[in-house]
Amino acid sequence: MTSYATSTARADMSELRRLKTLLPPELQSWVTIEVTTAVNPTLITSEEIGRDEVEIQIDMPKWDQLAIDQRNLLFWHEVARIQADTIPKDGWEMAALAIGLGGAVGELWVQDALLLILALGLSGVAGFRLYQKNNNERNLQEAADADERAIALATRFGYTLPNAYKSLGSALKTLIDQTPKKRLRGKYEARLNALKKSAAKAKAKMKSSAPNDFE
């Protein structure tokens, strides 16, 4: 008799194989998809795991609660982030900032102007990168852009434009309802608002041929 754990593992592998088929051909050789092992993970995320290799990580218990079309559009959102190179990089900034500030203090002591300038320069670059990472407006724009590209990917894989918008909108509404953390819920709400504006523009363009598709 097959155990629950075994059947769950088989179902997870089946879903991972299915998602692999949703990768554009140009990504299939260097993007992998795995079940996350993190504690309290986000639903889906990506990270670089080596030179020219990216891993998409999925929280399967949460993922299984979504409808197939919702999963597909959320997956393509992540794929779009990879294509646009907006996934988080290795966290070198904090280490560089610490080294730069430490070096600046040391050079003040020995009064070496050139090394002081280099240390301050390193601190400045690291600080700017940290600012970029934590810039909410910039992050929201990147997420909205990834949603737009996810819609385009969905049409590439056979979705109609209205159904792609509806599926992603439905997925974001579900995430909003299921997310207790206010900050994360706010990010989903902002994405949904941006998606509604995008859908309205798309609807206006299609109005003459399909006036009710987005209603």
Short mmCIF file of C-alpha atoms in Angstrom, two decimals:
data_model
loop_
_atom_site.label_atom_id
_atom_site.label_comp_id
_atom_site.label_asym_id
_atom_site.label_seq_id
_atom_site.Cartn_x
_atom_site.Cartn_y
_atom_site.Cartn_z
CA MET A 1 0.00 0.00 0.00
CA THR A 2 1.41 3.39 -1.01
CA SER A 3 2.06 5.67 1.94
CA TYR A 4 0.77 9.23 2.12
CA ALA A 5 4.32 10.59 2.02
CA THR A 6 5.12 8.58 -1.10
CA SER A 7 1.97 9.67 -2.92
CA THR A 8 2.61 13.29 -1.96
CA ALA A 9 6.19 13.09 -3.23
CA ARG A 10 4.97 11.62 -6.52
CA ALA A 11 2.38 14.37 -6.89
CA ASP A 12 5.05 17.01 -6.22
CA MET A 13 7.37 15.52 -8.83
CA SER A 14 4.54 15.38 -11.33
CA GLU A 15 3.81 19.07 -10.76
CA LEU A 16 7.48 20.00 -11.10
CA ARG A 17 7.66 18.13 -14.41
CA ARG A 18 4.50 19.91 -15.59
CA LEU A 19 5.94 23.31 -14.70
CA LYS A 20 9.15 22.45 -16.54
CA THR A 21 7.09 22.22 -19.73
CA LEU A 22 5.89 25.79 -19.13
CA LEU A 23 9.42 27.17 -19.32
CA PRO A 24 10.25 28.89 -22.62
CA PRO A 25 12.72 26.70 -24.57
CA GLU A 26 15.50 29.24 -24.16
CA LEU A 27 15.36 28.86 -20.34
CA GLN A 28 15.02 25.09 -20.02
CA SER A 29 18.74 24.32 -19.98
CA TRP A 30 19.65 26.63 -17.08
CA VAL A 31 16.50 27.09 -14.97
CA THR A 32 15.53 24.34 -12.53
CA ILE A 33 12.39 23.95 -10.42
CA GLU A 34 12.44 22.46 -6.93
CA VAL A 35 10.31 22.13 -3.80
CA THR A 36 11.56 24.65 -1.25
CA THR A 37 13.12 23.46 1.99
CA ALA A 38 13.05 26.89 3.66
CA VAL A 39 11.25 27.59 6.93
CA ASN A 40 8.14 29.76 6.44
CA PRO A 41 8.84 30.15 2.71
CA THR A 42 7.12 32.41 0.24
CA LEU A 43 4.83 30.69 -2.25
CA ILE A 44 7.28 30.91 -5.15
CA THR A 45 10.66 32.55 -5.49
CA SER A 46 13.87 32.34 -7.49
CA GLU A 47 17.55 32.53 -6.66
CA GLU A 48 20.87 32.13 -8.39
CA ILE A 49 22.54 28.88 -7.37
CA GLY A 50 25.61 29.14 -9.56
CA ARG A 51 27.05 30.84 -12.58
CA ASP A 52 24.38 30.92 -15.29
CA GLU A 53 21.98 28.79 -13.23
CA VAL A 54 18.74 29.81 -11.53
CA GLU A 55 16.43 27.75 -9.33
CA ILE A 56 12.70 28.40 -8.92
CA GLN A 57 11.59 27.25 -5.48
CA ILE A 58 7.96 26.43 -4.65
CA ASP A 59 6.10 25.89 -1.38
CA MET A 60 4.04 22.89 -2.49
CA PRO A 61 1.43 22.79 0.34
CA LYS A 62 0.40 26.38 -0.53
CA TRP A 63 0.86 25.81 -4.26
CA ASP A 64 -1.52 22.84 -4.29
CA GLN A 65 -4.32 25.05 -2.93
CA LEU A 66 -4.37 27.10 -6.13
CA ALA A 67 -6.14 26.30 -9.37
CA ILE A 68 -4.02 25.22 -12.34
CA ASP A 69 -4.53 28.48 -14.24
CA GLN A 70 -3.59 30.49 -11.15
CA ARG A 71 -0.42 28.44 -10.73
CA ASN A 72 0.52 28.88 -14.36
CA LEU A 73 0.32 32.67 -14.30
CA LEU A 74 2.19 32.97 -11.00
CA PHE A 75 4.85 30.66 -12.40
CA TRP A 76 5.17 32.78 -15.55
CA HIS A 77 5.50 35.87 -13.36
CA GLU A 78 8.58 34.27 -11.82
CA VAL A 79 9.87 33.27 -15.26
CA ALA A 80 9.42 36.87 -16.39
CA ARG A 81 11.52 38.08 -13.46
CA ILE A 82 14.28 35.71 -14.51
CA GLN A 83 14.10 36.92 -18.11
CA ALA A 84 14.31 40.53 -16.96
CA ASP A 85 17.19 39.70 -14.57
CA THR A 86 15.37 41.19 -11.56
CA ILE A 87 15.71 38.25 -9.17
CA PRO A 88 17.78 38.90 -6.01
CA LYS A 89 21.53 38.45 -6.42
CA ASP A 90 24.00 37.14 -3.86
CA GLY A 91 23.89 39.40 -0.84
CA TRP A 92 27.38 40.87 -1.17
CA GLU A 93 26.26 44.41 -0.41
CA MET A 94 26.17 44.17 3.38
CA ALA A 95 29.62 42.57 3.47
CA ALA A 96 31.00 45.20 1.08
CA LEU A 97 29.45 48.00 3.12
CA ALA A 98 31.01 46.65 6.31
CA ILE A 99 34.41 46.25 4.64
CA GLY A 100 34.23 49.71 3.12
CA LEU A 101 33.24 51.44 6.35
CA GLY A 102 35.81 49.48 8.31
CA GLY A 103 38.46 50.37 5.78
CA ALA A 104 37.48 54.05 5.88
CA VAL A 105 37.87 54.14 9.64
CA GLY A 106 41.25 52.43 9.36
CA GLU A 107 42.49 54.83 6.70
CA LEU A 108 41.40 57.83 8.75
CA TRP A 109 43.70 56.48 11.45
CA VAL A 110 46.71 56.02 9.17
CA GLN A 111 45.75 59.03 7.00
CA ASP A 112 46.11 57.36 3.60
CA ALA A 113 43.93 59.54 1.34
CA LEU A 114 43.88 57.21 -1.69
CA LEU A 115 42.81 54.15 0.29
CA LEU A 116 40.27 56.26 2.16
CA ILE A 117 38.69 57.30 -1.15
CA LEU A 118 38.61 53.68 -2.34
CA ALA A 119 37.00 52.53 0.92
CA LEU A 120 34.38 55.28 0.75
CA GLY A 121 33.72 54.43 -2.89
CA LEU A 122 33.11 50.77 -2.03
CA SER A 123 30.77 51.81 0.77
CA GLY A 124 28.91 54.14 -1.59
CA VAL A 125 28.35 51.46 -4.25
CA ALA A 126 27.20 48.92 -1.67
CA GLY A 127 24.91 51.45 0.00
CA PHE A 128 23.34 52.41 -3.34
CA ARG A 129 22.70 48.77 -4.21
CA LEU A 130 21.06 48.20 -0.83
CA TYR A 131 18.88 51.26 -1.43
CA GLN A 132 17.83 49.89 -4.81
CA LYS A 133 16.95 46.50 -3.31
CA ASN A 134 14.76 48.11 -0.67
CA ASN A 135 13.15 50.75 -2.86
CA ASN A 136 9.45 49.85 -2.64
CA GLU A 137 8.44 51.92 -5.66
CA ARG A 138 11.11 50.29 -7.81
CA ASN A 139 10.22 46.81 -6.56
CA LEU A 140 6.54 47.39 -7.31
CA GLN A 141 7.34 48.55 -10.84
CA GLU A 142 9.48 45.46 -11.43
CA ALA A 143 6.66 43.22 -10.15
CA ALA A 144 4.09 44.97 -12.34
CA ASP A 145 6.39 44.66 -15.36
CA ALA A 146 6.83 40.94 -14.61
CA ASP A 147 3.03 40.54 -14.50
CA GLU A 148 2.80 42.16 -17.92
CA ARG A 149 5.41 39.76 -19.29
CA ALA A 150 3.63 36.84 -17.60
CA ILE A 151 0.49 37.76 -19.55
CA ALA A 152 2.51 37.76 -22.76
CA LEU A 153 4.03 34.37 -21.88
CA ALA A 154 0.57 32.98 -21.22
CA THR A 155 -0.60 34.00 -24.69
CA ARG A 156 2.55 32.41 -26.09
CA PHE A 157 1.43 29.14 -24.44
CA GLY A 158 -2.12 29.28 -25.79
CA TYR A 159 -4.09 31.50 -23.41
CA THR A 160 -6.35 34.20 -24.79
CA LEU A 161 -5.43 37.66 -23.52
CA PRO A 162 -8.65 38.04 -21.47
CA ASN A 163 -8.22 34.63 -19.83
CA ALA A 164 -4.59 35.38 -18.99
CA TYR A 165 -5.61 38.58 -17.20
CA LYS A 166 -8.47 36.82 -15.41
CA SER A 167 -6.26 33.95 -14.25
CA LEU A 168 -3.54 36.20 -12.87
CA GLY A 169 -6.08 38.53 -11.27
CA SER A 170 -7.79 35.56 -9.63
CA ALA A 171 -4.45 34.28 -8.35
CA LEU A 172 -3.56 37.65 -6.80
CA LYS A 173 -6.99 37.92 -5.16
CA THR A 174 -6.52 34.46 -3.65
CA LEU A 175 -3.07 35.40 -2.32
CA ILE A 176 -4.49 38.59 -0.81
CA ASP A 177 -7.20 36.59 0.99
CA GLN A 178 -4.70 34.01 2.25
CA THR A 179 -1.90 36.37 3.34
CA PRO A 180 -2.01 37.48 6.99
CA LYS A 181 1.15 39.63 6.83
CA LYS A 182 0.10 43.19 6.08
CA ARG A 183 3.25 44.19 4.19
CA LEU A 184 3.18 41.19 1.84
CA ARG A 185 -0.57 41.52 1.37
CA GLY A 186 -0.04 45.15 0.42
CA LYS A 187 2.40 44.10 -2.31
CA TYR A 188 -0.18 41.72 -3.78
CA GLU A 189 -2.83 44.44 -3.62
CA ALA A 190 -0.55 46.88 -5.42
CA ARG A 191 0.14 44.30 -8.12
CA LEU A 192 -3.57 43.64 -8.52
CA ASN A 193 -4.31 47.35 -8.89
CA ALA A 194 -1.60 47.68 -11.54
CA LEU A 195 -2.95 44.60 -13.32
CA LYS A 196 -6.47 46.07 -13.37
CA LYS A 197 -5.15 49.22 -15.03
CA SER A 198 -3.27 47.13 -17.59
CA ALA A 199 -6.37 45.03 -18.27
CA ALA A 200 -8.44 48.18 -18.77
CA LYS A 201 -5.99 49.41 -21.39
CA ALA A 202 -6.00 46.02 -23.13
CA LYS A 203 -9.79 45.96 -23.04
CA ALA A 204 -9.96 49.38 -24.66
CA LYS A 205 -7.76 48.18 -27.51
CA MET A 206 -9.94 45.09 -28.02
CA LYS A 207 -13.27 46.86 -27.55
CA SER A 208 -14.26 46.95 -31.19
CA SER A 209 -13.80 43.18 -31.69
CA ALA A 210 -14.50 41.71 -28.24
CA PRO A 211 -16.23 44.25 -25.96
CA ASN A 212 -17.19 41.84 -23.17
CA ASP A 213 -14.13 39.61 -22.86
CA PHE A 214 -12.76 41.38 -19.77
CA GLU A 215 -16.06 41.68 -17.89
#
